[in-house]
Protein backbone atom coordinates (compact mmCIF):
# COMPACT_ATOMS: atom_id res chain seq x y z
CA UNK A 1 0.00 0.00 0.00
CA UNK A 2 1.31 3.44 -0.89
CA UNK A 3 2.34 5.69 1.98
CA UNK A 4 0.51 8.93 2.77
CA UNK A 5 3.49 10.97 1.57
CA UNK A 6 3.54 9.11 -1.76
CA UNK A 7 -0.19 9.63 -2.22
CA UNK A 8 0.12 13.34 -1.45
CA UNK A 9 3.06 13.71 -3.84
CA UNK A 10 1.22 11.87 -6.61
CA UNK A 11 -1.86 14.01 -6.06
CA UNK A 12 0.23 17.16 -6.46
CA UNK A 13 1.78 15.81 -9.66
CA UNK A 14 -1.67 14.80 -10.94
CA UNK A 15 -2.98 18.30 -10.27
CA UNK A 16 0.03 19.95 -11.93
CA UNK A 17 -0.17 17.82 -15.08
CA UNK A 18 -3.95 18.18 -15.30
CA UNK A 19 -3.58 21.92 -14.84
CA UNK A 20 -1.06 22.19 -17.67
CA UNK A 21 -3.20 20.05 -20.00
CA UNK A 22 -6.37 21.92 -19.08
CA UNK A 23 -4.83 25.39 -19.38
CA UNK A 24 -3.34 24.63 -22.79
CA UNK A 25 -6.67 23.16 -23.96
CA UNK A 26 -8.63 26.22 -22.77
CA UNK A 27 -6.15 28.62 -24.42
CA UNK A 28 -6.52 26.95 -27.82
CA UNK A 29 -10.27 26.46 -27.38
CA UNK A 30 -11.00 30.10 -26.53
CA UNK A 31 -8.39 31.59 -28.85
CA UNK A 32 -9.40 29.41 -31.78
CA UNK A 33 -13.16 29.71 -31.42
CA UNK A 34 -13.41 33.40 -30.60
CA UNK A 35 -10.34 35.05 -32.10
CA UNK A 36 -9.02 32.97 -34.99
CA UNK A 37 -8.91 34.71 -38.35
CA UNK A 38 -8.69 32.44 -41.38
CA UNK A 39 -6.39 33.10 -44.31
CA UNK A 40 -3.98 31.21 -46.52
CA UNK A 41 -1.18 32.25 -44.18
CA UNK A 42 -2.89 31.10 -40.97
CA UNK A 43 -4.29 27.79 -42.29
CA UNK A 44 -1.07 25.73 -41.70
CA UNK A 45 -0.83 27.00 -38.12
CA UNK A 46 -4.51 26.20 -37.60
CA UNK A 47 -3.85 22.61 -38.70
CA UNK A 48 -1.05 22.31 -36.13
CA UNK A 49 -3.23 23.80 -33.40
CA UNK A 50 -6.09 21.44 -34.25
CA UNK A 51 -3.73 18.45 -34.03
CA UNK A 52 -2.35 19.72 -30.71
CA UNK A 53 -5.88 20.28 -29.42
CA UNK A 54 -6.80 16.71 -30.36
CA UNK A 55 -3.86 15.46 -28.29
CA UNK A 56 -4.82 17.71 -25.38
CA UNK A 57 -8.41 16.46 -25.64
CA UNK A 58 -7.05 12.93 -25.32
CA UNK A 59 -5.23 14.16 -22.23
CA UNK A 60 -8.44 15.52 -20.74
CA UNK A 61 -10.05 12.13 -21.18
CA UNK A 62 -7.08 10.36 -19.58
CA UNK A 63 -7.27 12.69 -16.57
CA UNK A 64 -11.00 11.94 -16.30
CA UNK A 65 -10.18 8.25 -16.64
CA UNK A 66 -7.84 8.47 -13.64
CA UNK A 67 -10.67 10.20 -11.78
CA UNK A 68 -12.93 7.22 -12.54
CA UNK A 69 -10.42 5.00 -10.74
CA UNK A 70 -9.98 7.45 -7.87
CA UNK A 71 -6.28 7.80 -8.65
CA UNK A 72 -6.37 11.52 -9.41
CA UNK A 73 -7.08 12.43 -5.78
CA UNK A 74 -6.94 9.23 -3.70
CA UNK A 75 -9.33 9.31 -0.77
CA UNK A 76 -11.23 12.31 -2.15
CA UNK A 77 -14.15 11.00 -4.24
CA UNK A 78 -15.75 14.43 -4.60
CA UNK A 79 -12.56 15.91 -6.06
CA UNK A 80 -12.28 13.00 -8.50
CA UNK A 81 -15.89 13.44 -9.52
CA UNK A 82 -15.62 17.22 -10.01
CA UNK A 83 -12.38 17.12 -11.99
CA UNK A 84 -13.57 14.17 -14.08
CA UNK A 85 -16.87 15.92 -14.82
CA UNK A 86 -15.11 19.12 -15.92
CA UNK A 87 -12.63 17.28 -18.13
CA UNK A 88 -15.27 15.23 -19.93
CA UNK A 89 -17.59 18.20 -20.33
CA UNK A 90 -14.82 20.27 -21.89
CA UNK A 91 -13.60 17.47 -24.10
CA UNK A 92 -16.92 16.61 -25.73
CA UNK A 93 -19.84 17.31 -23.36
CA UNK A 94 -19.62 13.73 -22.09
CA UNK A 95 -21.22 12.65 -18.81
CA UNK A 96 -18.88 11.44 -16.06
CA UNK A 97 -21.85 9.87 -14.28
CA UNK A 98 -22.70 7.81 -17.38
CA UNK A 99 -19.13 6.81 -18.31
CA UNK A 100 -18.01 5.83 -14.80
CA UNK A 101 -20.06 2.58 -14.56
CA UNK A 102 -19.32 1.70 -18.20
CA UNK A 103 -15.60 1.92 -17.65
CA UNK A 104 -15.74 -0.22 -14.53
CA UNK A 105 -17.83 -2.75 -16.47
CA UNK A 106 -14.95 -2.87 -18.97
CA UNK A 107 -12.49 -3.67 -16.18
CA UNK A 108 -14.81 -6.27 -14.69
CA UNK A 109 -14.99 -8.34 -17.89
CA UNK A 110 -12.45 -7.10 -20.47
CA UNK A 111 -12.71 -8.60 -23.92
CA UNK A 112 -16.02 -10.39 -23.30
CA UNK A 113 -19.63 -9.83 -24.34
CA UNK A 114 -20.12 -7.98 -21.03
CA UNK A 115 -17.41 -5.46 -21.93
CA UNK A 116 -19.03 -2.27 -23.33
CA UNK A 117 -15.74 -1.34 -25.04
CA UNK A 118 -15.33 -4.65 -26.88
CA UNK A 119 -16.89 -5.96 -30.09
CA UNK A 120 -17.24 -9.73 -29.80
CA UNK A 121 -18.30 -9.96 -33.45
CA UNK A 122 -15.25 -8.08 -34.76
CA UNK A 123 -12.30 -8.65 -32.41
CA UNK A 124 -9.81 -7.92 -35.22
CA UNK A 125 -11.73 -5.42 -37.33
CA UNK A 126 -11.01 -1.81 -36.26
CA UNK A 127 -13.72 -0.21 -38.43
CA UNK A 128 -16.66 -2.32 -37.24
CA UNK A 129 -15.37 -2.15 -33.69
CA UNK A 130 -15.02 1.64 -33.89
CA UNK A 131 -18.62 2.06 -35.08
CA UNK A 132 -19.83 0.06 -32.07
CA UNK A 133 -17.50 1.98 -29.74
CA UNK A 134 -18.72 5.32 -31.10
CA UNK A 135 -22.40 4.43 -30.88
CA UNK A 136 -21.95 3.17 -27.33
CA UNK A 137 -20.63 6.45 -25.97
CA UNK A 138 -22.18 9.25 -28.00
CA UNK A 139 -25.75 9.96 -26.87
CA UNK A 140 -28.61 12.29 -27.77
CA UNK A 141 -28.03 14.12 -24.51
CA UNK A 142 -24.45 14.84 -25.49
CA UNK A 143 -25.54 16.19 -28.87
CA UNK A 144 -28.04 18.47 -27.13
CA UNK A 145 -25.35 19.77 -24.76
CA UNK A 146 -22.91 20.41 -27.62
CA UNK A 147 -25.61 22.17 -29.65
CA UNK A 148 -26.55 24.43 -26.73
CA UNK A 149 -22.89 25.29 -26.11
CA UNK A 150 -22.39 26.07 -29.80
CA UNK A 151 -25.46 28.33 -29.80
CA UNK A 152 -24.11 30.21 -26.78
CA UNK A 153 -20.72 30.56 -28.47
CA UNK A 154 -22.32 31.93 -31.63
CA UNK A 155 -24.42 34.34 -29.57
CA UNK A 156 -21.13 35.60 -28.13
CA UNK A 157 -19.75 36.18 -31.61
CA UNK A 158 -18.04 32.90 -32.54
CA UNK A 159 -18.38 31.48 -36.03
CA UNK A 160 -19.64 27.96 -36.64
CA UNK A 161 -16.51 27.25 -38.69
CA UNK A 162 -14.28 28.03 -35.73
CA UNK A 163 -16.40 25.91 -33.38
CA UNK A 164 -16.14 22.95 -35.73
CA UNK A 165 -12.43 23.46 -36.38
CA UNK A 166 -11.27 23.99 -32.80
CA UNK A 167 -13.74 21.86 -30.83
CA UNK A 168 -15.61 19.30 -32.94
CA UNK A 169 -12.70 18.13 -35.09
CA UNK A 170 -10.22 17.82 -32.20
CA UNK A 171 -12.82 15.89 -30.18
CA UNK A 172 -13.40 13.43 -33.04
CA UNK A 173 -9.66 13.02 -33.65
CA UNK A 174 -9.17 12.37 -29.94
CA UNK A 175 -11.93 9.77 -30.01
CA UNK A 176 -10.14 7.97 -32.85
CA UNK A 177 -6.85 8.23 -30.96
CA UNK A 178 -8.33 6.89 -27.73
CA UNK A 179 -10.05 4.06 -29.55
CA UNK A 180 -7.13 2.94 -31.71
CA UNK A 181 -4.28 3.24 -29.21
CA UNK A 182 -6.20 2.80 -25.97
CA UNK A 183 -8.82 0.18 -26.84
CA UNK A 184 -8.33 -1.59 -30.15
CA UNK A 185 -4.58 -2.25 -30.12
CA UNK A 186 -4.48 -3.37 -26.45
CA UNK A 187 -7.56 -5.61 -26.63
CA UNK A 188 -7.64 -6.83 -30.23
CA UNK A 189 -7.35 -10.55 -30.84
CA UNK A 190 -4.11 -11.88 -32.29
CA UNK A 191 -2.83 -15.38 -32.98
CA UNK A 192 -0.84 -15.25 -29.74
CA UNK A 193 -3.04 -15.64 -26.66
CA UNK A 194 -3.39 -13.02 -23.95
CA UNK A 195 -1.27 -13.44 -20.84
CA UNK A 196 -4.21 -13.48 -18.43
CA UNK A 197 -7.89 -12.71 -17.97
CA UNK A 198 -7.29 -8.98 -18.35
CA UNK A 199 -7.05 -9.70 -22.09
CA UNK A 200 -4.82 -6.67 -22.60
CA UNK A 201 -1.50 -6.06 -24.30
CA UNK A 202 1.06 -3.29 -24.19
CA UNK A 203 3.59 -2.32 -26.79
CA UNK A 204 7.21 -1.25 -27.07
CA UNK A 205 6.85 2.41 -28.06
CA UNK A 206 9.41 4.86 -26.70
CA UNK A 207 8.33 6.99 -23.72
CA UNK A 208 7.88 10.04 -25.97
CA UNK A 209 5.81 8.11 -28.53
CA UNK A 210 3.84 6.54 -25.69
CA UNK A 211 2.81 9.95 -24.36
CA UNK A 212 2.17 11.28 -27.87
CA UNK A 213 -0.14 8.42 -28.82
CA UNK A 214 -2.25 8.04 -25.68
CA UNK A 215 -0.55 9.37 -22.53
CA UNK A 216 0.96 5.92 -21.76
CA UNK A 217 -2.54 4.42 -21.74
CA UNK A 218 -1.88 2.29 -24.82
CA UNK A 219 1.76 1.35 -24.36
CA UNK A 220 1.23 0.30 -20.76
CA UNK A 221 -2.36 -0.88 -21.01
CA UNK A 222 -1.69 -4.26 -19.43
CA UNK A 223 -0.02 -2.53 -16.51
CA UNK A 224 -3.10 -0.33 -16.18
CA UNK A 225 -5.35 -3.38 -15.91
CA UNK A 226 -3.01 -4.90 -13.35
CA UNK A 227 -3.04 -1.68 -11.31
CA UNK A 228 -6.02 0.55 -12.21
CA UNK A 229 -5.29 2.87 -9.28
CA UNK A 230 -1.92 3.91 -10.73
CA UNK A 231 -2.08 7.36 -12.42
CA UNK A 232 -1.18 7.47 -16.12
CA UNK A 233 2.26 9.05 -15.72
CA UNK A 234 3.36 6.34 -13.27
CA UNK A 235 2.56 3.39 -15.54
CA UNK A 236 6.08 3.11 -17.05
CA UNK A 237 7.45 2.60 -13.54
CA UNK A 238 5.30 -0.49 -13.11
CA UNK A 239 6.93 -2.10 -16.14
CA UNK A 240 10.39 -1.02 -15.01
CA UNK A 241 9.78 -2.50 -11.57
CA UNK A 242 8.53 -5.78 -13.02
CA UNK A 243 11.49 -5.95 -15.39
CA UNK A 244 13.91 -5.52 -12.50
CA UNK A 245 12.06 -8.27 -10.66
CA UNK A 246 12.22 -10.54 -13.72
CA UNK A 247 8.46 -10.55 -14.24
CA UNK A 248 6.95 -9.84 -17.65
CA UNK A 249 3.73 -7.88 -17.22
CA UNK A 250 3.22 -6.40 -20.66
CA UNK A 251 2.87 -8.98 -23.45
CA UNK A 252 3.32 -7.49 -26.88
Tab-separated table of C-alpha atoms in Angstrom:
chain	number	residue	atom	x	y	z
A	1	UNK	CA	0.000	0.000	0.000
A	2	UNK	CA	1.311	3.440	-0.889
A	3	UNK	CA	2.342	5.692	1.982
A	4	UNK	CA	0.512	8.925	2.772
A	5	UNK	CA	3.493	10.971	1.571
A	6	UNK	CA	3.539	9.107	-1.765
A	7	UNK	CA	-0.190	9.632	-2.216
A	8	UNK	CA	0.121	13.340	-1.447
A	9	UNK	CA	3.062	13.711	-3.843
A	10	UNK	CA	1.225	11.866	-6.607
A	11	UNK	CA	-1.863	14.011	-6.058
A	12	UNK	CA	0.226	17.165	-6.460
A	13	UNK	CA	1.783	15.808	-9.661
A	14	UNK	CA	-1.669	14.797	-10.937
A	15	UNK	CA	-2.975	18.302	-10.268
A	16	UNK	CA	0.033	19.950	-11.931
A	17	UNK	CA	-0.166	17.817	-15.078
A	18	UNK	CA	-3.947	18.182	-15.299
A	19	UNK	CA	-3.580	21.925	-14.836
A	20	UNK	CA	-1.056	22.193	-17.671
A	21	UNK	CA	-3.196	20.050	-19.997
A	22	UNK	CA	-6.367	21.918	-19.081
A	23	UNK	CA	-4.832	25.390	-19.375
A	24	UNK	CA	-3.342	24.632	-22.793
A	25	UNK	CA	-6.671	23.164	-23.961
A	26	UNK	CA	-8.626	26.224	-22.774
A	27	UNK	CA	-6.146	28.625	-24.415
A	28	UNK	CA	-6.520	26.948	-27.825
A	29	UNK	CA	-10.266	26.464	-27.376
A	30	UNK	CA	-10.995	30.100	-26.529
A	31	UNK	CA	-8.394	31.586	-28.847
A	32	UNK	CA	-9.404	29.412	-31.777
A	33	UNK	CA	-13.156	29.710	-31.416
A	34	UNK	CA	-13.410	33.400	-30.599
A	35	UNK	CA	-10.338	35.048	-32.101
A	36	UNK	CA	-9.020	32.969	-34.989
A	37	UNK	CA	-8.910	34.709	-38.351
A	38	UNK	CA	-8.690	32.442	-41.380
A	39	UNK	CA	-6.387	33.101	-44.309
A	40	UNK	CA	-3.983	31.206	-46.522
A	41	UNK	CA	-1.182	32.249	-44.176
A	42	UNK	CA	-2.891	31.097	-40.970
A	43	UNK	CA	-4.286	27.787	-42.287
A	44	UNK	CA	-1.067	25.730	-41.700
A	45	UNK	CA	-0.830	27.004	-38.118
A	46	UNK	CA	-4.507	26.200	-37.601
A	47	UNK	CA	-3.854	22.615	-38.700
A	48	UNK	CA	-1.054	22.315	-36.133
A	49	UNK	CA	-3.228	23.802	-33.396
A	50	UNK	CA	-6.086	21.437	-34.250
A	51	UNK	CA	-3.725	18.446	-34.031
A	52	UNK	CA	-2.349	19.723	-30.711
A	53	UNK	CA	-5.877	20.282	-29.424
A	54	UNK	CA	-6.804	16.715	-30.364
A	55	UNK	CA	-3.865	15.457	-28.294
A	56	UNK	CA	-4.815	17.711	-25.375
A	57	UNK	CA	-8.406	16.459	-25.642
A	58	UNK	CA	-7.050	12.935	-25.317
A	59	UNK	CA	-5.227	14.156	-22.230
A	60	UNK	CA	-8.440	15.516	-20.741
A	61	UNK	CA	-10.049	12.126	-21.181
A	62	UNK	CA	-7.079	10.363	-19.576
A	63	UNK	CA	-7.270	12.691	-16.569
A	64	UNK	CA	-11.000	11.941	-16.303
A	65	UNK	CA	-10.180	8.249	-16.636
A	66	UNK	CA	-7.844	8.471	-13.640
A	67	UNK	CA	-10.672	10.205	-11.784
A	68	UNK	CA	-12.928	7.216	-12.542
A	69	UNK	CA	-10.417	5.002	-10.740
A	70	UNK	CA	-9.983	7.450	-7.866
A	71	UNK	CA	-6.279	7.803	-8.648
A	72	UNK	CA	-6.366	11.523	-9.411
A	73	UNK	CA	-7.082	12.434	-5.785
A	74	UNK	CA	-6.936	9.228	-3.702
A	75	UNK	CA	-9.331	9.314	-0.768
A	76	UNK	CA	-11.234	12.312	-2.147
A	77	UNK	CA	-14.152	10.997	-4.237
A	78	UNK	CA	-15.747	14.429	-4.597
A	79	UNK	CA	-12.557	15.907	-6.060
A	80	UNK	CA	-12.278	13.003	-8.496
A	81	UNK	CA	-15.895	13.440	-9.520
A	82	UNK	CA	-15.625	17.220	-10.008
A	83	UNK	CA	-12.383	17.118	-11.991
A	84	UNK	CA	-13.572	14.173	-14.075
A	85	UNK	CA	-16.866	15.918	-14.819
A	86	UNK	CA	-15.110	19.123	-15.916
A	87	UNK	CA	-12.629	17.283	-18.134
A	88	UNK	CA	-15.271	15.231	-19.935
A	89	UNK	CA	-17.592	18.203	-20.331
A	90	UNK	CA	-14.816	20.274	-21.885
A	91	UNK	CA	-13.600	17.465	-24.104
A	92	UNK	CA	-16.922	16.613	-25.728
A	93	UNK	CA	-19.838	17.308	-23.364
A	94	UNK	CA	-19.625	13.733	-22.089
A	95	UNK	CA	-21.216	12.653	-18.805
A	96	UNK	CA	-18.877	11.443	-16.059
A	97	UNK	CA	-21.848	9.871	-14.281
A	98	UNK	CA	-22.696	7.811	-17.381
A	99	UNK	CA	-19.132	6.813	-18.306
A	100	UNK	CA	-18.012	5.827	-14.801
A	101	UNK	CA	-20.058	2.584	-14.559
A	102	UNK	CA	-19.315	1.696	-18.197
A	103	UNK	CA	-15.595	1.920	-17.645
A	104	UNK	CA	-15.744	-0.223	-14.526
A	105	UNK	CA	-17.830	-2.753	-16.465
A	106	UNK	CA	-14.952	-2.873	-18.966
A	107	UNK	CA	-12.494	-3.667	-16.184
A	108	UNK	CA	-14.809	-6.270	-14.689
A	109	UNK	CA	-14.986	-8.340	-17.888
A	110	UNK	CA	-12.450	-7.105	-20.468
A	111	UNK	CA	-12.712	-8.601	-23.918
A	112	UNK	CA	-16.017	-10.392	-23.296
A	113	UNK	CA	-19.627	-9.830	-24.341
A	114	UNK	CA	-20.124	-7.982	-21.034
A	115	UNK	CA	-17.413	-5.458	-21.931
A	116	UNK	CA	-19.029	-2.270	-23.332
A	117	UNK	CA	-15.740	-1.336	-25.036
A	118	UNK	CA	-15.329	-4.646	-26.877
A	119	UNK	CA	-16.890	-5.957	-30.091
A	120	UNK	CA	-17.239	-9.729	-29.801
A	121	UNK	CA	-18.298	-9.963	-33.448
A	122	UNK	CA	-15.254	-8.082	-34.761
A	123	UNK	CA	-12.302	-8.651	-32.409
A	124	UNK	CA	-9.806	-7.925	-35.224
A	125	UNK	CA	-11.735	-5.421	-37.328
A	126	UNK	CA	-11.011	-1.809	-36.265
A	127	UNK	CA	-13.722	-0.206	-38.433
A	128	UNK	CA	-16.657	-2.316	-37.241
A	129	UNK	CA	-15.369	-2.151	-33.692
A	130	UNK	CA	-15.019	1.637	-33.887
A	131	UNK	CA	-18.617	2.058	-35.079
A	132	UNK	CA	-19.834	0.064	-32.072
A	133	UNK	CA	-17.501	1.976	-29.744
A	134	UNK	CA	-18.717	5.322	-31.100
A	135	UNK	CA	-22.395	4.432	-30.876
A	136	UNK	CA	-21.955	3.169	-27.332
A	137	UNK	CA	-20.626	6.451	-25.973
A	138	UNK	CA	-22.182	9.255	-28.001
A	139	UNK	CA	-25.749	9.963	-26.873
A	140	UNK	CA	-28.605	12.286	-27.770
A	141	UNK	CA	-28.026	14.124	-24.507
A	142	UNK	CA	-24.455	14.835	-25.486
A	143	UNK	CA	-25.543	16.186	-28.871
A	144	UNK	CA	-28.037	18.467	-27.134
A	145	UNK	CA	-25.354	19.774	-24.761
A	146	UNK	CA	-22.907	20.406	-27.623
A	147	UNK	CA	-25.609	22.169	-29.645
A	148	UNK	CA	-26.553	24.426	-26.733
A	149	UNK	CA	-22.893	25.290	-26.110
A	150	UNK	CA	-22.390	26.066	-29.803
A	151	UNK	CA	-25.457	28.335	-29.802
A	152	UNK	CA	-24.112	30.212	-26.779
A	153	UNK	CA	-20.718	30.558	-28.470
A	154	UNK	CA	-22.317	31.932	-31.626
A	155	UNK	CA	-24.422	34.345	-29.570
A	156	UNK	CA	-21.128	35.599	-28.130
A	157	UNK	CA	-19.748	36.180	-31.615
A	158	UNK	CA	-18.041	32.897	-32.537
A	159	UNK	CA	-18.381	31.480	-36.029
A	160	UNK	CA	-19.641	27.956	-36.637
A	161	UNK	CA	-16.513	27.249	-38.694
A	162	UNK	CA	-14.278	28.035	-35.729
A	163	UNK	CA	-16.401	25.912	-33.380
A	164	UNK	CA	-16.139	22.953	-35.730
A	165	UNK	CA	-12.426	23.464	-36.376
A	166	UNK	CA	-11.269	23.993	-32.802
A	167	UNK	CA	-13.738	21.861	-30.834
A	168	UNK	CA	-15.611	19.296	-32.942
A	169	UNK	CA	-12.698	18.134	-35.094
A	170	UNK	CA	-10.220	17.817	-32.196
A	171	UNK	CA	-12.818	15.892	-30.185
A	172	UNK	CA	-13.399	13.433	-33.040
A	173	UNK	CA	-9.663	13.018	-33.646
A	174	UNK	CA	-9.171	12.372	-29.935
A	175	UNK	CA	-11.928	9.774	-30.014
A	176	UNK	CA	-10.142	7.969	-32.847
A	177	UNK	CA	-6.846	8.233	-30.959
A	178	UNK	CA	-8.332	6.892	-27.735
A	179	UNK	CA	-10.048	4.056	-29.551
A	180	UNK	CA	-7.130	2.944	-31.707
A	181	UNK	CA	-4.277	3.245	-29.211
A	182	UNK	CA	-6.200	2.801	-25.969
A	183	UNK	CA	-8.816	0.183	-26.841
A	184	UNK	CA	-8.334	-1.587	-30.155
A	185	UNK	CA	-4.583	-2.255	-30.120
A	186	UNK	CA	-4.479	-3.370	-26.454
A	187	UNK	CA	-7.559	-5.607	-26.626
A	188	UNK	CA	-7.644	-6.834	-30.233
A	189	UNK	CA	-7.345	-10.546	-30.837
A	190	UNK	CA	-4.106	-11.879	-32.294
A	191	UNK	CA	-2.834	-15.376	-32.982
A	192	UNK	CA	-0.845	-15.252	-29.743
A	193	UNK	CA	-3.038	-15.641	-26.655
A	194	UNK	CA	-3.386	-13.020	-23.951
A	195	UNK	CA	-1.273	-13.443	-20.840
A	196	UNK	CA	-4.205	-13.484	-18.431
A	197	UNK	CA	-7.891	-12.709	-17.972
A	198	UNK	CA	-7.287	-8.977	-18.347
A	199	UNK	CA	-7.046	-9.703	-22.088
A	200	UNK	CA	-4.824	-6.675	-22.595
A	201	UNK	CA	-1.496	-6.060	-24.297
A	202	UNK	CA	1.062	-3.294	-24.190
A	203	UNK	CA	3.594	-2.318	-26.795
A	204	UNK	CA	7.212	-1.246	-27.068
A	205	UNK	CA	6.852	2.413	-28.058
A	206	UNK	CA	9.414	4.855	-26.700
A	207	UNK	CA	8.328	6.994	-23.723
A	208	UNK	CA	7.875	10.044	-25.973
A	209	UNK	CA	5.814	8.111	-28.528
A	210	UNK	CA	3.837	6.541	-25.693
A	211	UNK	CA	2.811	9.952	-24.359
A	212	UNK	CA	2.166	11.280	-27.871
A	213	UNK	CA	-0.144	8.422	-28.824
A	214	UNK	CA	-2.255	8.040	-25.679
A	215	UNK	CA	-0.552	9.365	-22.532
A	216	UNK	CA	0.958	5.920	-21.757
A	217	UNK	CA	-2.542	4.425	-21.742
A	218	UNK	CA	-1.880	2.293	-24.824
A	219	UNK	CA	1.764	1.349	-24.359
A	220	UNK	CA	1.228	0.299	-20.758
A	221	UNK	CA	-2.356	-0.882	-21.013
A	222	UNK	CA	-1.686	-4.262	-19.432
A	223	UNK	CA	-0.022	-2.527	-16.513
A	224	UNK	CA	-3.101	-0.329	-16.183
A	225	UNK	CA	-5.355	-3.377	-15.905
A	226	UNK	CA	-3.014	-4.897	-13.346
A	227	UNK	CA	-3.038	-1.678	-11.312
A	228	UNK	CA	-6.015	0.553	-12.215
A	229	UNK	CA	-5.294	2.871	-9.280
A	230	UNK	CA	-1.923	3.910	-10.732
A	231	UNK	CA	-2.076	7.358	-12.421
A	232	UNK	CA	-1.180	7.474	-16.124
A	233	UNK	CA	2.257	9.051	-15.715
A	234	UNK	CA	3.363	6.339	-13.267
A	235	UNK	CA	2.556	3.390	-15.541
A	236	UNK	CA	6.076	3.114	-17.050
A	237	UNK	CA	7.453	2.604	-13.539
A	238	UNK	CA	5.300	-0.489	-13.115
A	239	UNK	CA	6.934	-2.102	-16.136
A	240	UNK	CA	10.385	-1.018	-15.011
A	241	UNK	CA	9.785	-2.502	-11.569
A	242	UNK	CA	8.525	-5.781	-13.019
A	243	UNK	CA	11.493	-5.952	-15.390
A	244	UNK	CA	13.909	-5.521	-12.502
A	245	UNK	CA	12.058	-8.267	-10.659
A	246	UNK	CA	12.224	-10.541	-13.716
A	247	UNK	CA	8.457	-10.551	-14.239
A	248	UNK	CA	6.952	-9.841	-17.645
A	249	UNK	CA	3.729	-7.884	-17.219
A	250	UNK	CA	3.220	-6.402	-20.664
A	251	UNK	CA	2.870	-8.984	-23.448
A	252	UNK	CA	3.323	-7.492	-26.883
